[in-house]
PDB file of C-alpha atoms in Angstrom:
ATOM      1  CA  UNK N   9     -21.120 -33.523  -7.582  1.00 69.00           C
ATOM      2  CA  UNK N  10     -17.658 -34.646  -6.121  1.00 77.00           C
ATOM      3  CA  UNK N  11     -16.491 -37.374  -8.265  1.00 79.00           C
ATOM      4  CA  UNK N  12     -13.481 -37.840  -5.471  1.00 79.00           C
ATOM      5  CA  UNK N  13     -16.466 -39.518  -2.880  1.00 79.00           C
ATOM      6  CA  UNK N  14     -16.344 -42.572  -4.620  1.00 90.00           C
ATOM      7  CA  UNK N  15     -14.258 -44.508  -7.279  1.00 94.00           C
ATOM      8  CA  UNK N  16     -12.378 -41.825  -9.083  1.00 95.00           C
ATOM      9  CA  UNK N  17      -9.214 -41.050 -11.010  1.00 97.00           C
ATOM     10  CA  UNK N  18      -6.903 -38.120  -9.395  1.00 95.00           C
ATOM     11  CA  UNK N  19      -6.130 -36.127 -12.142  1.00 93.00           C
ATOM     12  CA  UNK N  20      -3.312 -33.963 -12.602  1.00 95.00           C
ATOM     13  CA  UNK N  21      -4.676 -31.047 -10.899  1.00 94.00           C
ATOM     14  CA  UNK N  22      -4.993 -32.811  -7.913  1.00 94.00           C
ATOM     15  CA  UNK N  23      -1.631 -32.515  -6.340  1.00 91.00           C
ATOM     16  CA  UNK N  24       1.371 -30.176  -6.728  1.00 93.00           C
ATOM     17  CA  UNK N  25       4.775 -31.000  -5.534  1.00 91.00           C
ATOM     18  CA  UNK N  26       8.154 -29.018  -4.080  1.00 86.00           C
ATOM     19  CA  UNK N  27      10.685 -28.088  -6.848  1.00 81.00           C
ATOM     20  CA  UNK N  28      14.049 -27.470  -6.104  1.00 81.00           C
ATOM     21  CA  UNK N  29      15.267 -24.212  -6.213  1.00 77.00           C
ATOM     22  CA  UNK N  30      11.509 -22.935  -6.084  1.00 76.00           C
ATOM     23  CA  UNK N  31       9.771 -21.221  -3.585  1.00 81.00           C
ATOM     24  CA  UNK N  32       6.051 -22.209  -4.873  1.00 88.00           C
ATOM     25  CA  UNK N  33       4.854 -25.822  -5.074  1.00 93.00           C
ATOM     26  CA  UNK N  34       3.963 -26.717  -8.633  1.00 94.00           C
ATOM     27  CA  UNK N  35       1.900 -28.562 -10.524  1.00 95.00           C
ATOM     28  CA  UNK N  36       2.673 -31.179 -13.634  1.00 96.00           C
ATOM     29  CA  UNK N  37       4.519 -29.831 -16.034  1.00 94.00           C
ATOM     30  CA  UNK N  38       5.014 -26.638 -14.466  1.00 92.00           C
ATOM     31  CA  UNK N  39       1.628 -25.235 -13.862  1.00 94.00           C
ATOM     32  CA  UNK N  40       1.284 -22.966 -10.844  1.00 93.00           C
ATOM     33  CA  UNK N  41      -1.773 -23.089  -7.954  1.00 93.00           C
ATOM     34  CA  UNK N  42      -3.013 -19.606  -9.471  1.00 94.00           C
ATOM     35  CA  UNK N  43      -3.617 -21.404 -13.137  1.00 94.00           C
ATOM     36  CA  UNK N  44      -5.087 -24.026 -11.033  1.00 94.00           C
ATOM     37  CA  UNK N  45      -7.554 -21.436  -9.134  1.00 93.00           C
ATOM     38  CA  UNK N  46      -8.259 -19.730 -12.633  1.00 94.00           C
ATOM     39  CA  UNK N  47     -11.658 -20.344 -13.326  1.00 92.00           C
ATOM     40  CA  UNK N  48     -10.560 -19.231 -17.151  1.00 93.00           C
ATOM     41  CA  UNK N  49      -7.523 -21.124 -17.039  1.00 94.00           C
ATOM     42  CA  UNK N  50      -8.157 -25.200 -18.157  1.00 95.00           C
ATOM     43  CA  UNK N  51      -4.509 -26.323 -18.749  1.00 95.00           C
ATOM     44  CA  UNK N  52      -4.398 -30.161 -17.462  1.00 95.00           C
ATOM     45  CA  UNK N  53      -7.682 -30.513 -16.967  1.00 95.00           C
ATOM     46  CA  UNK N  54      -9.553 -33.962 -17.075  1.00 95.00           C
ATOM     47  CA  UNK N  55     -10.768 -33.307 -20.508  1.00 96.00           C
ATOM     48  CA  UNK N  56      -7.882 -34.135 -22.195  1.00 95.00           C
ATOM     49  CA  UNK N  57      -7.780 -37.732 -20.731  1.00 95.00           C
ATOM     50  CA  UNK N  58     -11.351 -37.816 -21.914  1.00 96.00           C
ATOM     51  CA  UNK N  59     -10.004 -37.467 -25.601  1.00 95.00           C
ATOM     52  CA  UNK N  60      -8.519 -41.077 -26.099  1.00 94.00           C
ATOM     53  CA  UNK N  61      -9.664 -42.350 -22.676  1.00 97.00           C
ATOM     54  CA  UNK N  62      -7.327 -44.545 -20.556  1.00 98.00           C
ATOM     55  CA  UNK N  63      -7.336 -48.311 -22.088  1.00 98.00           C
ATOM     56  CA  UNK N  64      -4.202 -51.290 -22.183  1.00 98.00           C
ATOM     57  CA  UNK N  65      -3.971 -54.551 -19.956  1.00 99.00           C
ATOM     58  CA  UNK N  66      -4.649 -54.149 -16.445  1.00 99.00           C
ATOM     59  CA  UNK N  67      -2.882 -57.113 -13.903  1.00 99.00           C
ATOM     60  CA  UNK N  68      -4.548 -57.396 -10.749  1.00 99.00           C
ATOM     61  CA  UNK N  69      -2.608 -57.766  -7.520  1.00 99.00           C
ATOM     62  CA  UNK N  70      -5.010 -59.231  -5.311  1.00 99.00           C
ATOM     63  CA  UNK N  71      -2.848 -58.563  -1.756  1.00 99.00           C
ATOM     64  CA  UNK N  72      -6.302 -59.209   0.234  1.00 99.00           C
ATOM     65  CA  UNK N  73      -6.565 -62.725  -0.591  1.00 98.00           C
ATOM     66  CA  UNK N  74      -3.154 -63.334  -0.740  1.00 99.00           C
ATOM     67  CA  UNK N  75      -2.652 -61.698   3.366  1.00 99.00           C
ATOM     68  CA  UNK N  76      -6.065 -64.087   4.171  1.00 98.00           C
ATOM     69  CA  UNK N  77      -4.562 -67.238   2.963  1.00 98.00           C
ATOM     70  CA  UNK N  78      -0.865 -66.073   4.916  1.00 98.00           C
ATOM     71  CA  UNK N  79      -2.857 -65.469   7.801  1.00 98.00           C
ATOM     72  CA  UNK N  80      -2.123 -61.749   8.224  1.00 98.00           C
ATOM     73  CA  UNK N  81      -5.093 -59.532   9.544  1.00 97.00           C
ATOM     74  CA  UNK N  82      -5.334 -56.320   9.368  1.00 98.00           C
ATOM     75  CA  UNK N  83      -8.525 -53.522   9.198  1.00 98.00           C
ATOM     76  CA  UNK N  84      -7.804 -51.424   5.670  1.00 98.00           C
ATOM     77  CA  UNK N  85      -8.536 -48.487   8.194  1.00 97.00           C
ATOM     78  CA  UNK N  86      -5.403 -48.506   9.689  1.00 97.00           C
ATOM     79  CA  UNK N  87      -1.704 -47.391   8.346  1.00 98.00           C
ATOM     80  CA  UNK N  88      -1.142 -51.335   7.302  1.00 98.00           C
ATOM     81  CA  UNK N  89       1.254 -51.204   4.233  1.00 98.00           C
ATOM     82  CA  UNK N  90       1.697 -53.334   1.375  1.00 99.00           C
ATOM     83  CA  UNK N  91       4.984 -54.152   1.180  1.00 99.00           C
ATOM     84  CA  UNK N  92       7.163 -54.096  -2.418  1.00 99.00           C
ATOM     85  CA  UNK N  93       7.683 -57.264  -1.526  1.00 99.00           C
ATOM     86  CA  UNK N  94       4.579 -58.652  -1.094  1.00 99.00           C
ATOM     87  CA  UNK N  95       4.024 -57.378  -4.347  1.00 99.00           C
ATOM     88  CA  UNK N  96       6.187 -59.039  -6.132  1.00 99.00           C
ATOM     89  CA  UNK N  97       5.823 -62.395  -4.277  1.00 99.00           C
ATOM     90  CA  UNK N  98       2.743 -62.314  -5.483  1.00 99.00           C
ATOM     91  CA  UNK N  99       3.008 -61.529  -8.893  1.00 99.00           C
ATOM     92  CA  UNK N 100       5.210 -64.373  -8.545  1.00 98.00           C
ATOM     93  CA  UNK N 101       2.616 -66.457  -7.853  1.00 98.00           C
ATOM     94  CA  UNK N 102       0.025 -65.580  -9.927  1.00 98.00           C
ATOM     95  CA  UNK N 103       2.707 -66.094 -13.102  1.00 98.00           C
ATOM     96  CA  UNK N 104       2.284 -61.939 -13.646  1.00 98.00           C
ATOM     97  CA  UNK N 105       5.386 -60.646 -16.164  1.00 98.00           C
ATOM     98  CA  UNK N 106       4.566 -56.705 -15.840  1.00 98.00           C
ATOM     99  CA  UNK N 107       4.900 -55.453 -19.186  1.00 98.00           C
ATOM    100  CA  UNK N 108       5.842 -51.578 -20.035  1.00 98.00           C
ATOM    101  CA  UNK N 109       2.032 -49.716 -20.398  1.00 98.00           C
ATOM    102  CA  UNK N 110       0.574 -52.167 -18.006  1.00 99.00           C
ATOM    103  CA  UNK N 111      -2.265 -50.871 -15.852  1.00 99.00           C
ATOM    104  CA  UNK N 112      -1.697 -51.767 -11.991  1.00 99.00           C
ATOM    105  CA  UNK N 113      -4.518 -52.593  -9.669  1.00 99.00           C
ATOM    106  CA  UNK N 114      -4.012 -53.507  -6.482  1.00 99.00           C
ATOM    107  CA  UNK N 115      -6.900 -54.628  -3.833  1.00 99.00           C
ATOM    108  CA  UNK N 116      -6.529 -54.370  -0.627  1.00 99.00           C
ATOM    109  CA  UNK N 117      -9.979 -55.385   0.871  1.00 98.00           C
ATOM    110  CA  UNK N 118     -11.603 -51.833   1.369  1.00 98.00           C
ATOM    111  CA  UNK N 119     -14.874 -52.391  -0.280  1.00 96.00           C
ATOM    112  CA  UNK N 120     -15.554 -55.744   1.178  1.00 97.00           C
ATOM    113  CA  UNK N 121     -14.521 -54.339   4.976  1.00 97.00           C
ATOM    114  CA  UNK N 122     -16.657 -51.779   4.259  1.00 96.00           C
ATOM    115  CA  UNK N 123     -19.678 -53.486   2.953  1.00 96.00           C
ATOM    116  CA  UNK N 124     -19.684 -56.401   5.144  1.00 96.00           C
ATOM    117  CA  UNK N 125     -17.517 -55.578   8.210  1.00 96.00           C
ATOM    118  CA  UNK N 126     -18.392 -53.048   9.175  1.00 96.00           C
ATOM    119  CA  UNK N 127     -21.682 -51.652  11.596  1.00 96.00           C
ATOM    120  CA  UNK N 128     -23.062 -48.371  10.645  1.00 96.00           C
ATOM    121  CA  UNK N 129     -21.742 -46.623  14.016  1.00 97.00           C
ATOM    122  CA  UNK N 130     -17.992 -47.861  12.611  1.00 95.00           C
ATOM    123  CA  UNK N 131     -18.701 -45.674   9.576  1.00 95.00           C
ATOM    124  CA  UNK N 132     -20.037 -43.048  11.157  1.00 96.00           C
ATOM    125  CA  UNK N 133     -17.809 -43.162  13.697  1.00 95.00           C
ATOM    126  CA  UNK N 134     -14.811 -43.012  10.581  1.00 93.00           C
ATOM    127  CA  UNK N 135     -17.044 -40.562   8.505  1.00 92.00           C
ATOM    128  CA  UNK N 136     -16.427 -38.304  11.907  1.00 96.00           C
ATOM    129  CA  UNK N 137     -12.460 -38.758  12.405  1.00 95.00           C
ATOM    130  CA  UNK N 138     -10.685 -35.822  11.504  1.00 95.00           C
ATOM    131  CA  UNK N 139      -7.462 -38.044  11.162  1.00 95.00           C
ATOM    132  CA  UNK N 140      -8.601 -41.049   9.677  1.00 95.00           C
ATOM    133  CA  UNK N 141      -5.811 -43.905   8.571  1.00 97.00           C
ATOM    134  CA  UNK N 142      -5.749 -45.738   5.469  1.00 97.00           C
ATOM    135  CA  UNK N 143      -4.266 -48.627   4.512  1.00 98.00           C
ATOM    136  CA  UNK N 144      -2.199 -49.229   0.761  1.00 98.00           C
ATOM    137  CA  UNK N 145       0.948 -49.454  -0.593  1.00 99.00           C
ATOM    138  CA  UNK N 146       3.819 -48.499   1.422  1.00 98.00           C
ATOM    139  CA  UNK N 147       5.061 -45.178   0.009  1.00 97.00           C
ATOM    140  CA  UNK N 148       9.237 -45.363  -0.495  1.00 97.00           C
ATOM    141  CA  UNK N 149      11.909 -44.680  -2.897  1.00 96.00           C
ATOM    142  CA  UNK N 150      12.081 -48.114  -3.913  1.00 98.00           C
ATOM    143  CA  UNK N 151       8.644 -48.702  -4.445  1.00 98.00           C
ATOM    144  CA  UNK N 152       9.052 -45.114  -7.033  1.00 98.00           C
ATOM    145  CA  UNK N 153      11.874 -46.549  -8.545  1.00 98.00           C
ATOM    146  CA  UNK N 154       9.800 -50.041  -9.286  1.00 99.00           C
ATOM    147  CA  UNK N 155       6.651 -48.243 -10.655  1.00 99.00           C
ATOM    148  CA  UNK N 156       9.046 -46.564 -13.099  1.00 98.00           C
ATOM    149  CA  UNK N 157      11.116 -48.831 -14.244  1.00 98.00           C
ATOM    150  CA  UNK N 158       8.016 -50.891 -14.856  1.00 98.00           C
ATOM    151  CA  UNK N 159       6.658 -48.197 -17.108  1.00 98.00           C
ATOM    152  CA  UNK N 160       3.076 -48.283 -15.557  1.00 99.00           C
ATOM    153  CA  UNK N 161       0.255 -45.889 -17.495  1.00 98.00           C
ATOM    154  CA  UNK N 162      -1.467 -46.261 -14.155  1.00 98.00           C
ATOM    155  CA  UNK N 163      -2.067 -46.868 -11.079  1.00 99.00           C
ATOM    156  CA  UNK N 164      -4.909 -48.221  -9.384  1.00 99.00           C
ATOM    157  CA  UNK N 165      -6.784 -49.704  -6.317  1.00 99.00           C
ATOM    158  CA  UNK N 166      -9.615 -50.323  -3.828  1.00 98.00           C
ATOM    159  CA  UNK N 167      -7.710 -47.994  -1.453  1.00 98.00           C
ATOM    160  CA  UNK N 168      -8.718 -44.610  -0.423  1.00 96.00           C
ATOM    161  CA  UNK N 169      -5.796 -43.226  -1.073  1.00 96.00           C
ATOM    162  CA  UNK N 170      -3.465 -46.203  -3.555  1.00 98.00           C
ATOM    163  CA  UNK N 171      -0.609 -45.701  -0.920  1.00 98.00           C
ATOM    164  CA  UNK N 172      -0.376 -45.526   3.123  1.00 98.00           C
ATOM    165  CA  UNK N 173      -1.948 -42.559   4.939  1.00 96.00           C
ATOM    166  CA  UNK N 174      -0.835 -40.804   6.417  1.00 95.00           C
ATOM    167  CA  UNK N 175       2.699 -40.978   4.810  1.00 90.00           C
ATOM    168  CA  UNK N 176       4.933 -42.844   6.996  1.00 90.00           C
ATOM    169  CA  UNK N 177       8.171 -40.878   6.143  1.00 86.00           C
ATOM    170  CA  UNK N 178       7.747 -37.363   6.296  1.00 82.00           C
ATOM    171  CA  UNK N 179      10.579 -37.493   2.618  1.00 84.00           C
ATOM    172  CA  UNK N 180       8.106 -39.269   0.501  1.00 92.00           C
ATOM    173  CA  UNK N 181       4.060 -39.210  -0.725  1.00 94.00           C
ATOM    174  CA  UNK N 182       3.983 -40.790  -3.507  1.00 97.00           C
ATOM    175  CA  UNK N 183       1.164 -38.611  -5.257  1.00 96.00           C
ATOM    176  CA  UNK N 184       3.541 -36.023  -4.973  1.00 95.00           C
ATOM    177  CA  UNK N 185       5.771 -37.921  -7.867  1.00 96.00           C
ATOM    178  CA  UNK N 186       2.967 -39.765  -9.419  1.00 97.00           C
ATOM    179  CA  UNK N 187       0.586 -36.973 -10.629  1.00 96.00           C
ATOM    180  CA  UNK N 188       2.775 -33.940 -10.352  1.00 95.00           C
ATOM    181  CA  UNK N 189       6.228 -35.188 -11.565  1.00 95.00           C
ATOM    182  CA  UNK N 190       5.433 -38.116 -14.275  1.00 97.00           C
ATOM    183  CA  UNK N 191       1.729 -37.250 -15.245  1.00 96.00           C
ATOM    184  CA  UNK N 192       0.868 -40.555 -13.912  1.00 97.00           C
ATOM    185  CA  UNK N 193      -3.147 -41.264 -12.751  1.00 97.00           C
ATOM    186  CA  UNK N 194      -3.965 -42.521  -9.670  1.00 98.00           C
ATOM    187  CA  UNK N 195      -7.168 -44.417  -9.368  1.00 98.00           C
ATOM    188  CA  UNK N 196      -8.766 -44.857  -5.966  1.00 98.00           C
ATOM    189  CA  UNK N 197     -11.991 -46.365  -4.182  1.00 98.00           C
ATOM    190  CA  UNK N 198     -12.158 -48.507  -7.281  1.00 98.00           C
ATOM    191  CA  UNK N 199     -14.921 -51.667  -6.167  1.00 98.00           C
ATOM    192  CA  UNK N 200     -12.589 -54.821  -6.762  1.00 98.00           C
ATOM    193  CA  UNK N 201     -14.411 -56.996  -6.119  1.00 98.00           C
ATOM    194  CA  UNK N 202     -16.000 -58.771  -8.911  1.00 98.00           C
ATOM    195  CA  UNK N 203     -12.867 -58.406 -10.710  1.00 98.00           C
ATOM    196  CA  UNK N 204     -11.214 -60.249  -8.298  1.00 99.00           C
ATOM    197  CA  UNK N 205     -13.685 -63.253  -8.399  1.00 98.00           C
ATOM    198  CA  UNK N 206     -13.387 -63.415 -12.394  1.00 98.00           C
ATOM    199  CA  UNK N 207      -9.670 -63.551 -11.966  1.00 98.00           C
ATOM    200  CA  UNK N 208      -9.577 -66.738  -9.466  1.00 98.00           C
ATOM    201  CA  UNK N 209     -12.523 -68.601 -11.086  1.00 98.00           C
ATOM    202  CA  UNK N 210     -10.226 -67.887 -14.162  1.00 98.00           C
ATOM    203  CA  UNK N 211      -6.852 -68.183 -12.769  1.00 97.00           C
ATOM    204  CA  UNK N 212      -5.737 -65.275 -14.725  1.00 98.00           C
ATOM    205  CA  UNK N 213      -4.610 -62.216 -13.556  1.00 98.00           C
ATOM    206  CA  UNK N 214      -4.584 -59.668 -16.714  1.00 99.00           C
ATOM    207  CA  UNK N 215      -7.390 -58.562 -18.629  1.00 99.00           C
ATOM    208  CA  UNK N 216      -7.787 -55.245 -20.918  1.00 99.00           C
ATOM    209  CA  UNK N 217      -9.109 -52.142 -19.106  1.00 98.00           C
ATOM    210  CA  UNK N 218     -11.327 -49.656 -20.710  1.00 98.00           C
ATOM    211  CA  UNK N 219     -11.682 -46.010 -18.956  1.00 98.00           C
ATOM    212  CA  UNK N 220     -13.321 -43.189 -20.450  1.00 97.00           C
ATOM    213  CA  UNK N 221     -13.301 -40.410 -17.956  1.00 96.00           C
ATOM    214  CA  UNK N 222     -15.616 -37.652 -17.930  1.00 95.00           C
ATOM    215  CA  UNK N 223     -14.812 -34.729 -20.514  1.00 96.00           C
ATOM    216  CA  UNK N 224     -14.924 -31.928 -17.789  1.00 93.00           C
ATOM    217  CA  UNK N 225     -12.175 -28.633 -18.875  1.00 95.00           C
ATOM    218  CA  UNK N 226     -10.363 -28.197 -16.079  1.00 94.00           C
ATOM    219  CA  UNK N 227     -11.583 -30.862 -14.384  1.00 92.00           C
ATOM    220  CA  UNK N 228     -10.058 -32.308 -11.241  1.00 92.00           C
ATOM    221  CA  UNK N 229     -10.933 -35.656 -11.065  1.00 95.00           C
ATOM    222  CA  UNK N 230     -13.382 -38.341 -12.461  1.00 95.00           C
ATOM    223  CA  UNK N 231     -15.640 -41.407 -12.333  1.00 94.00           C
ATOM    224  CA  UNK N 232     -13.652 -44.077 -13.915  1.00 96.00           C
ATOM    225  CA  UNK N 233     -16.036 -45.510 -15.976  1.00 96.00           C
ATOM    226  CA  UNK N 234     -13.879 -48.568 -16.236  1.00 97.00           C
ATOM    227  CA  UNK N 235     -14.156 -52.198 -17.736  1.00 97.00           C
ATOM    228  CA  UNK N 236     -12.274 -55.483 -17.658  1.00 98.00           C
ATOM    229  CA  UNK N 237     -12.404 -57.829 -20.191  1.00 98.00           C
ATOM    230  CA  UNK N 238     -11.404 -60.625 -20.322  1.00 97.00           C
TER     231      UNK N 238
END
């Protein structure tokens, strides 16, 4: 099974990142690619996320309703970015205060294009693309400075990939800093939807999250096995 062909969190074995004054791309905190290909060799696996599990409040940034309502359209299989700004306009407008340990979701319409949009030769047609686009948050220093200064435990999304791909500046991915410099997960493909309802029939936007990933040594990734509550 490949728990990264459907909701998932990317663990910290899933992406490595340049270090200066090193000639080998590394890992967080310091692990190497031949620890990773160890079959022996466990060190950040997923099973030490499964210990305690991944719980606090979640706040939803719902960008897809907000773009519908501001009249901006857009196909969530394309290199469309959300903007810092829209974030923050519409945490504005949702009365969202982010709050240090806060779990960040943002939707961005991928499971509803794909499950009512679009026409089974559309996904095959993307299931066939050997440079398929993706849309999400735009990846830039300022939008790394904001997530941490906010103090975010994670990150989440509908997206296939939580930011832009492929990266739009050839300086910055932002799983690069995420999961290999601040130990940070990165949820993707996460199915939105419901919780998106609950949150306008309730005109709330935070709720408590409750993740217990899968206790796999040296695992990669995992099925979030997530809950709001409300």
């Amino acid at each position: 099974m490949n728990p990264q062909q459907s909701s998932q969190w990317d663990g910290l074995r899933h992406f490595s990142q340049t270090v200066p004054g090193q000639t080998e791309r590394l890992f967080y905190g310091g692990v190497t690619s031949q620890e990773i290909n160890d079959r022996q060799n466990d060190r950040i696996g997923m099973q030490h996320w499964a210990q305690e599990g991944i719980a606090g409040r979640g706040v939803l940034i719902d960008y897809a309703s907000w773009a519908e309502k501001k009249g901006i359209k857009y196909t969530t299989f394309s290199t469309h970015q959300v903007r810092l700004t829209d974030i923050l306009e519409i945490a504005k407008e949702t009365n969202i205060t982010f709050q240090k340990g806060d779990i960040l979701f943002v939707r961005v319409g991928v499971t509803k294009e794909w499950d009512t949009v679009m026409t089974d030769a559309q996904k095959q047609a993307y299931s066939d693309n050997p440079a398929p686009e993706h849309a999400g948050v735009e990846a830039t220093e300022d939008v790394l400075r904001w997530l941490w200064d906010s103090g975010f435990a994670a990150i989440a999304s509908d997206a296939i990939s939580w930011e832009v791909y492929p990266p739009q500046s050839p300086d910055i991915f932002l799983h690069e800093y995420v999961l290999a410099g601040w130990g940070m997960p990165i949820g993707e493909l996460f199915d939105l939807e419901a919780l998106a309802r609950s949150c306008q029939e309730l005109h709330r936007w935070s709720f408590f999250v409750a993740s217990v990933p899968l206790n796999m040594p040296g695992g990669v990734s995992s099925p979030p096995n997530v809950m709001a509550i409300f």
